Coordinates of C-alpha atoms in Angstrom, one line a residue:
Chain A
M1 CA -28.6 -16.0 -7.0
D2 CA -25.9 -16.9 -9.5
N3 CA -23.0 -16.5 -7.0
L4 CA -24.7 -18.5 -4.3
K5 CA -21.6 -20.5 -3.6
A6 CA -19.5 -17.4 -3.0
V7 CA -22.1 -15.8 -0.8
L8 CA -22.4 -19.0 1.1
E9 CA -18.7 -19.1 1.5
S10 CA -18.6 -15.6 2.9
L11 CA -21.3 -16.5 5.4
L12 CA -19.5 -19.7 6.5
F13 CA -16.3 -17.8 6.8
A14 CA -17.8 -15.1 9.0
T15 CA -19.8 -17.3 11.3
E16 CA -18.7 -18.7 14.6
A17 CA -21.4 -21.2 15.2
P18 CA -22.3 -23.9 12.6
L19 CA -24.9 -22.6 10.1
T20 CA -28.0 -24.7 9.5
V21 CA -29.6 -24.9 6.1
D22 CA -32.7 -23.3 7.6
K23 CA -30.7 -20.4 8.9
I24 CA -29.0 -20.0 5.5
K25 CA -32.3 -20.0 3.8
S26 CA -33.6 -17.3 6.1
I27 CA -30.6 -15.1 5.6
L28 CA -30.6 -15.5 1.9
E29 CA -34.4 -15.2 1.8
T30 CA -34.7 -18.2 -0.4
E31 CA -37.0 -21.2 -0.2
D32 CA -34.8 -23.4 -2.4
R33 CA -33.4 -25.8 0.1
K34 CA -32.0 -28.0 -2.6
A35 CA -30.0 -25.2 -4.2
V36 CA -28.4 -24.4 -0.8
Q37 CA -27.6 -28.0 -0.1
D38 CA -26.1 -28.5 -3.6
A39 CA -24.0 -25.4 -3.1
L40 CA -22.8 -26.7 0.3
A41 CA -21.9 -30.0 -1.2
S42 CA -20.1 -28.4 -4.1
L43 CA -18.1 -26.2 -1.7
A44 CA -17.1 -29.2 0.4
E45 CA -16.0 -31.1 -2.7
E46 CA -14.0 -28.1 -3.9
Y47 CA -12.1 -27.7 -0.6
E48 CA -11.3 -31.4 -0.8
F49 CA -10.3 -31.4 -4.4
Q50 CA -8.2 -28.2 -4.1
K51 CA -6.6 -29.4 -0.9
R52 CA -7.4 -26.2 0.8
G53 CA -6.2 -25.4 4.4
F54 CA -9.7 -25.8 5.6
L55 CA -12.7 -28.1 5.0
L56 CA -16.4 -27.9 5.3
S57 CA -17.7 -29.9 8.2
E58 CA -21.2 -31.0 9.0
V59 CA -21.4 -30.5 12.7
A60 CA -24.3 -30.3 15.2
G61 CA -26.8 -30.2 12.5
G62 CA -25.1 -27.3 10.7
Y63 CA -22.2 -26.5 8.5
Q64 CA -18.9 -24.9 9.5
I65 CA -15.6 -24.3 7.9
R66 CA -12.8 -25.8 10.0
T67 CA -9.1 -25.9 9.6
R68 CA -7.9 -29.2 8.2
P69 CA -6.8 -31.6 11.0
E70 CA -3.5 -32.3 9.2
Y71 CA -2.4 -28.7 10.0
A72 CA -3.5 -28.7 13.6
H73 CA 0.1 -28.6 14.7
W74 CA 0.7 -25.2 13.1
V75 CA -2.6 -23.7 14.2
R76 CA -1.9 -24.8 17.7
R77 CA 1.5 -23.2 17.6
M78 CA -0.1 -20.0 16.5
R79 CA -2.7 -20.1 19.2
E80 CA -0.1 -20.9 21.9
A81 CA 1.8 -17.8 20.9
K82 CA -1.3 -15.9 21.5
P83 CA -0.5 -13.2 24.0
A84 CA -2.1 -13.0 27.4
R85 CA -4.3 -10.2 28.4
L86 CA -3.8 -8.2 31.6
S87 CA -6.6 -8.5 34.1
Q88 CA -8.5 -5.6 35.4
A89 CA -6.9 -6.0 38.7
A90 CA -3.5 -5.9 37.0
M91 CA -4.4 -2.8 35.1
E92 CA -5.5 -1.1 38.3
T93 CA -2.3 -2.0 40.1
L94 CA -0.2 -0.9 37.1
A95 CA -2.1 2.4 37.0
I96 CA -1.4 3.1 40.6
V97 CA 2.3 2.2 40.2
A98 CA 2.5 4.4 37.1
Y99 CA 0.9 7.4 38.7
K100 CA 2.1 7.1 42.2
Q101 CA 5.6 5.8 41.9
P102 CA 7.8 5.4 43.8
V103 CA 5.2 3.6 45.7
L104 CA 5.0 1.0 48.5
R105 CA 2.9 -2.1 48.3
T106 CA 1.0 -0.9 51.3
D107 CA 0.1 2.3 49.4
I108 CA -1.2 0.2 46.5
E109 CA -3.2 -2.0 48.8
H110 CA -4.6 1.0 50.6
L111 CA -5.8 2.5 47.3
R112 CA -7.2 -0.8 45.9
G113 CA -8.5 -2.0 49.2
V114 CA -7.3 -5.5 48.6
D115 CA -4.1 -7.6 48.9
S116 CA -2.1 -7.0 45.8
G117 CA 1.0 -9.1 46.4
G118 CA 0.2 -11.7 43.8
I119 CA -0.6 -9.2 41.2
L120 CA 2.5 -7.2 41.9
R121 CA 4.6 -10.4 41.5
T122 CA 3.0 -11.0 38.1
L123 CA 3.7 -7.5 37.0
L124 CA 7.3 -7.9 38.2
E125 CA 7.6 -11.1 36.3
R126 CA 6.2 -9.5 33.2
G127 CA 8.8 -6.8 33.5
L128 CA 6.2 -4.0 33.7
V129 CA 7.0 -3.1 37.2
R130 CA 10.3 -3.2 39.1
V131 CA 11.7 -2.7 42.6
L132 CA 13.3 0.7 42.8
G133 CA 14.7 0.2 46.2
R134 CA 13.8 -0.3 49.8
K135 CA 12.5 2.3 52.2
D136 CA 14.0 2.9 55.5
L137 CA 11.0 1.9 57.5
P138 CA 10.4 -1.0 59.8
G139 CA 10.7 -4.2 57.6
R140 CA 12.5 -2.2 54.9
P141 CA 9.5 -2.4 52.5
M142 CA 10.2 -2.4 48.8
V143 CA 9.5 0.6 46.6
Y144 CA 8.0 0.0 43.2
G145 CA 8.1 1.8 39.9
T146 CA 7.5 1.2 36.3
T147 CA 10.0 -0.1 33.7
K148 CA 11.1 0.8 30.2
R149 CA 9.0 -2.1 29.1
F150 CA 6.0 -0.5 30.6
L151 CA 6.6 2.5 28.3
E152 CA 7.0 0.3 25.3
F153 CA 3.9 -1.6 26.2
F154 CA 1.8 1.5 26.3
D155 CA 3.6 3.1 23.4
L156 CA 4.8 6.0 25.5
K157 CA 8.0 7.8 24.8
A158 CA 8.4 8.8 28.4
L159 CA 6.5 8.6 31.6
S160 CA 5.8 12.3 31.3
D161 CA 3.6 11.4 28.3
L162 CA 1.1 10.0 30.7
P163 CA -1.9 12.2 30.7
T164 CA -2.7 14.0 33.9
L165 CA -6.0 13.9 35.6
K166 CA -6.7 17.5 34.6
E167 CA -6.0 16.7 31.0
L168 CA -8.4 13.7 31.1
Q169 CA -11.0 16.0 32.5
D170 CA -10.4 18.4 29.6
I171 CA -11.0 15.8 27.0
G172 CA -14.3 15.1 28.6
K173 CA -13.6 12.2 30.9
E174 CA -16.0 12.5 33.8
W175 CA -14.5 12.3 37.2
P176 CA -16.4 11.2 40.2
N177 CA -15.4 14.2 42.3
D178 CA -16.8 16.8 40.0
S179 CA -20.5 17.1 40.0
T180 CA -23.0 14.3 40.3
Chain B
M1 CA -33.4 32.5 3.6
E2 CA -32.9 35.1 1.0
E3 CA -35.3 37.5 2.6
Q4 CA -36.0 38.5 6.1
T5 CA -39.3 37.8 7.7
Q6 CA -40.9 37.9 11.1
D7 CA -42.8 34.7 10.3
N8 CA -40.5 31.9 11.2
T9 CA -42.9 29.2 10.4
A10 CA -42.5 30.0 6.7
Y11 CA -39.0 28.7 7.1
L12 CA -39.7 25.6 9.0
V13 CA -39.2 23.5 5.9
H14 CA -36.2 25.3 4.8
L15 CA -34.3 25.3 8.1
P16 CA -31.2 23.4 7.2
E17 CA -29.9 20.8 9.5
L18 CA -27.8 22.0 12.3
F19 CA -24.3 22.5 11.3
D20 CA -21.3 21.0 13.1
G21 CA -19.6 24.4 13.3
P22 CA -19.1 27.7 11.7
M23 CA -16.9 26.2 9.0
D24 CA -19.5 23.7 8.1
L25 CA -22.1 26.4 7.7
L26 CA -19.7 28.5 5.7
V27 CA -19.0 25.6 3.3
H28 CA -22.8 25.1 2.9
L29 CA -23.4 28.8 2.0
V30 CA -20.5 29.0 -0.4
K31 CA -21.6 25.8 -2.1
K32 CA -25.3 26.8 -2.2
N33 CA -24.4 30.0 -3.9
E34 CA -22.0 28.3 -6.3
V35 CA -19.3 30.8 -5.8
D36 CA -15.6 30.4 -6.1
I37 CA -14.0 30.1 -2.7
Y38 CA -11.1 32.2 -3.9
D39 CA -13.5 35.0 -4.9
I40 CA -16.2 34.9 -2.3
P41 CA -18.9 37.6 -2.5
I42 CA -18.3 38.4 1.1
A43 CA -21.3 40.8 1.5
L44 CA -23.7 38.1 0.3
I45 CA -22.2 35.3 2.3
A46 CA -21.9 37.4 5.5
K47 CA -25.6 38.4 5.1
Q48 CA -26.8 34.8 4.7
Y49 CA -24.6 33.7 7.5
L50 CA -26.1 36.2 9.9
E51 CA -29.6 35.3 8.7
Y52 CA -28.9 31.7 9.5
I53 CA -27.8 32.6 13.0
K54 CA -30.8 34.8 13.5
L55 CA -32.9 31.8 12.4
M56 CA -31.2 29.5 14.8
K57 CA -31.9 31.9 17.6
A58 CA -35.5 32.3 16.6
F59 CA -35.9 28.6 16.9
D60 CA -34.3 28.7 20.3
I61 CA -31.4 26.7 19.1
D62 CA -28.3 27.3 21.1
V63 CA -25.9 29.3 19.0
A64 CA -22.4 28.3 20.0
G65 CA -19.9 31.0 20.6
E66 CA -17.8 29.8 17.6
F67 CA -20.6 30.8 15.3
L68 CA -20.6 34.3 16.7
V69 CA -16.9 34.6 16.3
M70 CA -17.1 33.7 12.7
A71 CA -20.0 36.1 12.2
S72 CA -17.9 38.9 13.5
T73 CA -15.0 37.9 11.4
L74 CA -17.2 38.0 8.3
T75 CA -18.6 41.4 9.2
Y76 CA -15.1 42.7 9.8
I77 CA -13.9 41.4 6.4
K78 CA -16.9 42.9 4.7
S79 CA -16.2 46.3 6.2
R80 CA -12.5 46.1 5.2
M81 CA -13.6 45.3 1.7
L82 CA -15.6 48.5 1.6
L83 CA -12.6 50.7 2.6
P84 CA -10.6 52.1 -0.2
P85 CA -7.0 50.8 -0.1
E86 CA -4.7 53.0 1.9
P87 CA -3.0 55.2 -0.6
S88 CA 0.1 55.6 1.5
E89 CA 0.8 51.9 1.5
E90 CA 3.5 50.9 -0.9
E91 CA 3.0 47.3 -1.0
E92 CA -0.1 45.8 -2.3
E93 CA -2.4 44.9 0.4
E94 CA -3.6 41.3 0.7
D95 CA -7.2 40.6 -0.1
P96 CA -8.9 40.8 3.3
R97 CA -10.9 37.7 2.4
M98 CA -7.8 35.6 2.6
E99 CA -8.3 35.5 6.3
I100 CA -11.3 33.3 5.7
V101 CA -10.3 31.7 2.4
R102 CA -7.2 29.9 3.8
P103 CA -8.9 28.1 6.6
L104 CA -11.9 27.4 4.4
A105 CA -9.7 25.8 1.8
E106 CA -8.0 23.7 4.4
Y107 CA -11.2 22.6 5.9
L108 CA -12.6 21.6 2.5
Q109 CA -9.5 19.5 1.9
L110 CA -10.1 17.7 5.2
K111 CA -13.8 17.2 4.4
H112 CA -12.7 15.4 1.2
A113 CA -10.3 13.3 3.3
A114 CA -13.2 12.5 5.8
E115 CA -15.4 11.5 2.9
D116 CA -12.6 9.3 1.4
L117 CA -12.3 7.6 4.7
A118 CA -16.0 7.1 5.0
N119 CA -15.9 5.4 1.6
K120 CA -13.4 2.8 2.6
D121 CA -14.4 -0.8 3.3
R122 CA -15.2 -0.6 7.0
L123 CA -14.5 -3.5 9.3
D124 CA -17.7 -5.1 10.6
W125 CA -19.8 -3.3 8.1
D126 CA -18.3 -3.9 4.6
V127 CA -15.9 -6.6 5.4
F128 CA -15.9 -9.1 8.2
V129 CA -13.2 -11.3 9.7
R130 CA -13.6 -14.3 11.9
G131 CA -13.8 -14.1 15.6
Y132 CA -14.6 -10.4 16.0
P133 CA -18.1 -10.7 17.4
D134 CA -18.5 -6.9 17.9
G135 CA -15.2 -5.7 16.5
A136 CA -14.4 -4.2 19.8
E137 CA -11.2 -6.1 20.3
S138 CA -8.2 -6.1 18.1
S139 CA -5.4 -8.1 19.6
D140 CA -2.4 -6.1 18.9
E141 CA 0.4 -8.0 20.3
Q142 CA 4.0 -7.5 21.2
A143 CA 6.9 -9.7 21.9
G144 CA 6.8 -10.8 25.5
G145 CA 3.5 -12.6 25.4
L146 CA 1.1 -9.8 26.4
V147 CA -1.7 -8.3 24.5
Q148 CA -1.0 -4.7 24.0
V149 CA -3.6 -2.5 25.6
G150 CA -4.4 1.1 25.0
L151 CA -3.3 3.8 27.3
F152 CA -7.0 4.5 27.8
E153 CA -7.5 1.1 29.4
L154 CA -4.8 2.0 31.9
I155 CA -6.4 5.3 32.6
D156 CA -9.8 3.7 32.9
A157 CA -8.4 1.4 35.5
F158 CA -7.0 4.4 37.4
Q159 CA -10.4 6.0 37.2
E160 CA -12.0 3.0 38.8
I161 CA -9.7 3.4 41.7
I162 CA -10.4 7.0 42.1
K163 CA -14.1 6.3 42.3
R164 CA -13.4 4.1 45.3
V165 CA -11.0 6.3 47.3
S166 CA -10.9 9.9 48.3
P167 CA -9.5 11.6 45.3
Q168 CA -7.6 14.2 47.4
D169 CA -4.1 12.8 47.2
L170 CA -4.6 11.7 43.6
L171 CA -5.5 15.1 42.2
N172 CA -2.1 16.6 42.7
I173 CA -0.8 14.6 39.7
T174 CA 0.3 17.2 37.2
V175 CA 2.6 17.3 34.2
D176 CA 5.4 18.3 36.5
T177 CA 5.0 15.6 39.0
I178 CA 4.8 13.0 36.2
S179 CA 8.0 14.5 34.8
V180 CA 9.7 13.9 38.1
K181 CA 8.4 10.4 38.2
G182 CA 9.7 9.8 34.7
R183 CA 13.1 11.1 35.7
I184 CA 13.1 8.9 38.8
S185 CA 12.6 6.0 36.4
E186 CA 15.5 7.1 34.2
I187 CA 17.8 7.6 37.1
A188 CA 16.9 4.1 38.4
D189 CA 17.8 2.8 34.9
I190 CA 21.2 4.3 35.1
L191 CA 21.9 3.2 38.6
E192 CA 20.8 -0.3 37.7
R193 CA 23.3 -0.4 35.0
R194 CA 26.2 1.4 36.6
G195 CA 25.7 1.1 40.4
S196 CA 26.8 4.6 41.1
V197 CA 26.9 7.9 39.3
T198 CA 28.4 11.3 40.3
F199 CA 25.9 14.0 41.1
E200 CA 27.4 16.3 38.4
E201 CA 26.8 13.7 35.7
F202 CA 23.1 13.9 36.1
F203 CA 23.2 17.6 35.3
E204 CA 25.7 17.6 32.5
K205 CA 23.4 16.9 29.6
Q206 CA 20.4 18.8 30.8
A207 CA 19.3 21.2 28.2
T208 CA 16.9 23.4 30.0
K209 CA 16.4 24.9 33.4
A210 CA 13.2 23.0 33.8
D211 CA 15.1 19.7 33.2
I212 CA 17.6 20.6 35.9
I213 CA 14.9 21.3 38.3
V214 CA 13.1 18.0 37.4
T215 CA 16.3 16.0 37.9
F216 CA 17.0 17.7 41.2
L217 CA 13.5 17.0 42.5
A218 CA 13.7 13.4 41.3
I219 CA 17.0 12.9 43.2
L220 CA 15.4 14.5 46.3
E221 CA 12.4 12.3 46.1
M222 CA 14.5 9.2 45.6
A223 CA 16.6 10.1 48.5
K224 CA 13.5 10.7 50.6
S225 CA 12.2 7.3 49.6
Q226 CA 15.7 5.8 50.3
I227 CA 15.9 4.4 46.8
I228 CA 19.3 6.0 46.5
R229 CA 22.1 7.0 48.9
I230 CA 24.0 10.2 48.4
M231 CA 27.6 10.2 49.6
Q232 CA 30.4 12.7 49.4
H233 CA 34.0 11.7 49.1
V234 CA 36.0 13.3 51.9
E235 CA 38.9 14.5 49.9
S236 CA 37.8 14.9 46.4
R237 CA 34.4 16.3 47.6
I238 CA 32.8 14.5 44.7
I239 CA 29.2 13.6 45.5
R240 CA 28.2 10.2 44.3
I241 CA 24.7 8.6 44.1
F242 CA 24.4 4.9 44.9
N243 CA 21.6 2.4 44.4
G244 CA 19.9 2.2 47.8
Chain C
M1 CA 7.2 -27.4 3.3
D2 CA 5.5 -28.7 0.2
N3 CA 2.0 -27.7 1.3
L4 CA 3.0 -24.3 2.5
K5 CA 0.0 -22.6 0.9
A6 CA -2.5 -24.9 2.5
V7 CA -0.8 -24.5 5.9
L8 CA -0.7 -20.8 5.5
E9 CA -4.4 -20.8 4.6
S10 CA -5.3 -22.7 7.7
L11 CA -3.3 -20.2 9.8
L12 CA -4.9 -17.2 8.1
F13 CA -8.3 -18.9 8.5
A14 CA -7.8 -19.5 12.3
T15 CA -6.3 -16.1 13.2
E16 CA -8.2 -13.1 14.6
A17 CA -5.6 -10.4 14.1
P18 CA -3.7 -9.8 10.9
L19 CA -0.7 -12.1 10.6
T20 CA 2.6 -10.5 9.8
V21 CA 5.2 -12.3 7.7
D22 CA 7.5 -12.4 10.7
K23 CA 4.9 -14.0 12.8
I24 CA 4.2 -16.6 10.1
K25 CA 7.9 -17.3 9.8
S26 CA 8.2 -17.9 13.5
I27 CA 5.2 -20.2 13.6
L28 CA 6.4 -22.2 10.7
E29 CA 10.0 -22.1 11.9
T30 CA 11.2 -21.0 8.6
E31 CA 13.7 -18.3 7.5
D32 CA 12.4 -18.2 4.0
R33 CA 10.7 -14.9 3.9
K34 CA 10.4 -15.0 0.1
A35 CA 8.6 -18.3 0.1
V36 CA 6.1 -17.0 2.6
Q37 CA 5.5 -13.9 0.6
D38 CA 5.1 -15.8 -2.6
A39 CA 2.6 -18.2 -1.0
L40 CA 0.6 -15.2 0.3
A41 CA 0.6 -13.5 -3.1
S42 CA -0.4 -16.8 -4.7
L43 CA -3.3 -17.3 -2.2
A44 CA -4.5 -13.7 -2.8
E45 CA -4.5 -14.3 -6.5
E46 CA -6.3 -17.6 -6.2
Y47 CA -9.1 -16.1 -4.1
E48 CA -9.4 -13.4 -6.7
F49 CA -9.3 -15.7 -9.7
Q50 CA -11.7 -18.2 -8.2
K51 CA -14.0 -15.5 -7.0
R52 CA -14.2 -16.9 -3.6
G53 CA -16.5 -15.4 -0.9
F54 CA -13.5 -13.9 0.8
L55 CA -10.2 -12.2 -0.1
L56 CA -6.8 -11.8 1.3
S57 CA -6.3 -8.3 2.6
E58 CA -3.1 -6.6 3.6
V59 CA -4.0 -4.6 6.6
A60 CA -2.1 -2.8 9.4
G61 CA 1.2 -4.4 8.3
G62 CA -0.2 -8.0 8.2
Y63 CA -2.4 -10.3 6.2
Q64 CA -6.0 -11.2 7.0
I65 CA -8.8 -13.1 5.3
R66 CA -11.8 -10.8 5.1
T67 CA -15.2 -11.4 3.5
R68 CA -15.6 -9.9 0.0
P69 CA -17.3 -6.4 0.3
E70 CA -19.8 -7.4 -2.4
Y71 CA -21.4 -9.8 0.0
A72 CA -21.5 -7.4 2.9
H73 CA -25.2 -7.3 2.7
W74 CA -25.7 -11.0 3.5
V75 CA -23.0 -11.1 6.2
R76 CA -24.6 -8.2 7.9
R77 CA -27.9 -9.9 7.8
M78 CA -26.3 -13.0 9.4
R79 CA -24.4 -11.0 12.0
E80 CA -27.3 -8.6 12.5
A81 CA -24.6 -6.0 12.3
K82 CA -25.4 -2.5 13.4
P83 CA -23.7 0.2 11.4
A84 CA -20.6 1.2 13.2
R85 CA -21.8 4.7 13.5
L86 CA -19.2 7.4 13.2
S87 CA -20.8 10.8 12.9
Q88 CA -19.7 13.2 10.2
A89 CA -18.0 15.2 12.9
A90 CA -16.1 12.1 14.1
M91 CA -15.0 11.3 10.6
E92 CA -13.7 14.9 10.2
T93 CA -11.8 14.7 13.4
L94 CA -10.4 11.4 12.5
A95 CA -9.3 12.6 9.1
I96 CA -7.6 15.6 10.7
V97 CA -5.8 13.3 13.2
A98 CA -4.8 10.9 10.4
Y99 CA -3.5 13.6 8.1
K100 CA -2.0 16.0 10.6
Q101 CA -0.6 13.7 13.2
P102 CA 1.1 14.2 15.5
V103 CA -1.6 16.8 16.2
L104 CA -2.7 18.9 19.1
R105 CA -6.3 19.2 20.2
T106 CA -6.1 22.9 19.6
D107 CA -5.0 22.3 16.0
I108 CA -8.0 20.1 15.5
E109 CA -10.3 22.7 16.9
H110 CA -8.7 25.4 15.0
L111 CA -9.3 23.5 11.7
R112 CA -12.9 22.4 12.5
G113 CA -13.8 25.7 14.2
V114 CA -15.5 24.0 17.1
D115 CA -14.7 22.3 20.4
S116 CA -13.7 18.7 19.7
G117 CA -13.0 17.3 23.1
G118 CA -16.0 15.0 23.2
I119 CA -15.4 13.6 19.8
L120 CA -11.7 13.1 20.6
R121 CA -12.7 11.2 23.7
T122 CA -15.0 8.9 21.7
L123 CA -12.3 8.2 19.2
L124 CA -9.8 7.5 22.0
E125 CA -12.2 5.1 23.6
R126 CA -12.9 3.3 20.4
G127 CA -9.2 2.8 20.0
L128 CA -9.0 4.7 16.7
V129 CA -6.9 7.5 18.1
R130 CA -4.2 7.5 20.8
V131 CA -2.0 9.8 22.7
L132 CA 1.3 9.9 21.0
G133 CA 3.1 12.0 23.5
R134 CA 3.5 15.6 24.5
K135 CA 4.7 18.6 22.7
D136 CA 7.4 20.8 24.0
L137 CA 5.2 23.8 24.5
P138 CA 4.0 25.6 27.6
G139 CA 1.7 23.2 29.5
R140 CA 3.2 20.3 27.5
P141 CA 0.0 19.6 25.6
M142 CA -0.7 16.0 24.5
V143 CA -0.4 15.1 20.8
Y144 CA -2.7 12.6 19.1
G145 CA -2.3 10.1 16.4
T146 CA -4.1 7.2 14.8
T147 CA -3.8 3.6 16.0
K148 CA -3.3 0.2 14.4
R149 CA -6.9 -0.4 14.9
F150 CA -7.6 2.6 12.7
L151 CA -5.8 0.9 9.9
E152 CA -7.7 -2.3 10.5
F153 CA -11.0 -0.5 10.7
F154 CA -10.6 1.2 7.4
D155 CA -8.9 -1.6 5.6
L156 CA -5.6 0.2 5.2
K157 CA -2.2 -1.4 4.7
A158 CA -0.4 1.6 6.2
L159 CA -1.0 5.3 6.8
S160 CA 0.9 5.8 3.5
D161 CA -2.0 4.1 1.8
L162 CA -4.1 7.2 2.4
P163 CA -4.3 9.5 -0.6
T164 CA -2.6 12.8 -0.1
L165 CA -4.8 15.8 0.5
K166 CA -3.7 17.2 -2.8
E167 CA -4.7 14.0 -4.6
L168 CA -8.1 14.0 -3.0
Q169 CA -8.7 17.5 -4.1
D170 CA -7.6 16.8 -7.6
I171 CA -9.6 13.7 -8.2
G172 CA -12.5 14.9 -6.0
K173 CA -15.2 17.0 -7.1
E174 CA -14.7 20.5 -6.0
W175 CA -17.2 20.0 -3.2
P176 CA -17.3 17.3 -0.6
N177 CA -20.8 16.0 -0.1
D178 CA -22.4 17.4 2.9
S179 CA -25.6 16.0 3.9
T180 CA -27.7 19.1 3.2

């Protein structure tokens, strides 16, 4: 294989766990351990010499490309900016608020079957849900609805762009109440 | 398939794969006969098309309704081709085949496009990136520190709930009710900004009757939920809507 | 920053999603868009010139390091990748959505001549297609369009990267390959 180094590099780039020489040999269907080791050494040297943003590390009995420690600060900054993911419970709550608004917390909890106060607070903090007002019931419970940010978040022009259950059925979603 | 026969087994080897739809079959026939799509020998193509359908039926393959619609279109065009042009007509009559040529040409274009797409370097097959174990997750992000999720995930979440509760009160969600909810949200936006708005203002910019009704229903619903208060000035008789 | 290229490389190496120039600017706390763009271009050239195992792709409005397609065979072996199977019908539907968006389901079905609800659903679930909104027609039908993931999936910079239908026909053979 005349481009062994480049192939190796593509493997090292695409792997998550360190690659052992044995693993590499089996992927490349070669018996030439020496060639693989030489190529690895040559890559490591190249990264060093060219002062690349990453280096080839020998870890846990295998090889792995890692970012150069000098740049850890920036990589960390990037990782920290990594957005959070909404939990399943948050998605459920959000779905109920979206489809049933204006909705009371008790309605949400009735549908979900569990206390949803904490999740509602998170959604409020995230700006996806807001308090629309208070209902004239004992305790003056708050009524919730979705925000503009909710629309942006789901790339909706308007709330009326939400598909209806009927429409979902039409595009083939199976609903528990029909059949089975 | 050039000739008819009762003996289907003879065709077993020749039975082409199942076609995705009538257009697909039509493309196949036009291509097989190497004819110009703008000058289709309609009698020949119609004949072969019908033979194919017959064959499908003979093999107990479900022939979808769309195939039959196309069959009748072809037969109709064929019959029109046989008629002499109406002498009384002043204008030149359009070639009856255009009815099928136009969609066929468009379909062909899109087949080219599909092929072009299929030839691109596909993620997780031709090219790979780091950290996508199965390529299922692309972290689209937005300002505000949240991963953007697809609408479908929201809907899936809703579906999960419906599985658990009686669906009765959830099934009345229609385009109209969602429109009302949307308007509620808009009205809440305005009230948040301005505190109070006159009743008339809400209807001034409405374009259609449907919009007016939706706005009215939204105000009613908001009043019912006590999100807003509706007051009328004693003298001016102006109705104002306040944040609740 | 004198080692901008190397820092950039470490970021590109450590990211999962394509990085936009704006994102890079905010991580590096720089206002110098031109410097970032120059460094990116220079990296891309370097990868090309040095025939590395990966290349710098411009996808979905950002930059991402991806393995070189020539080596796909080996990476697939390593990842034990299964073909991301999209049927011909799915590709057709996807092409229609891509070229005709915003598009109604009925338009798709009219063009293809067959019911496409099931396929549309699959594409929605795979995140390649999304609901863009509704059309002002009776019943307010939903309109569909492609997603950012669609761009990533097909290695496209932007939708405008797609050849026009006219171009396709001109360069293309008269007949698309069907599998018969």
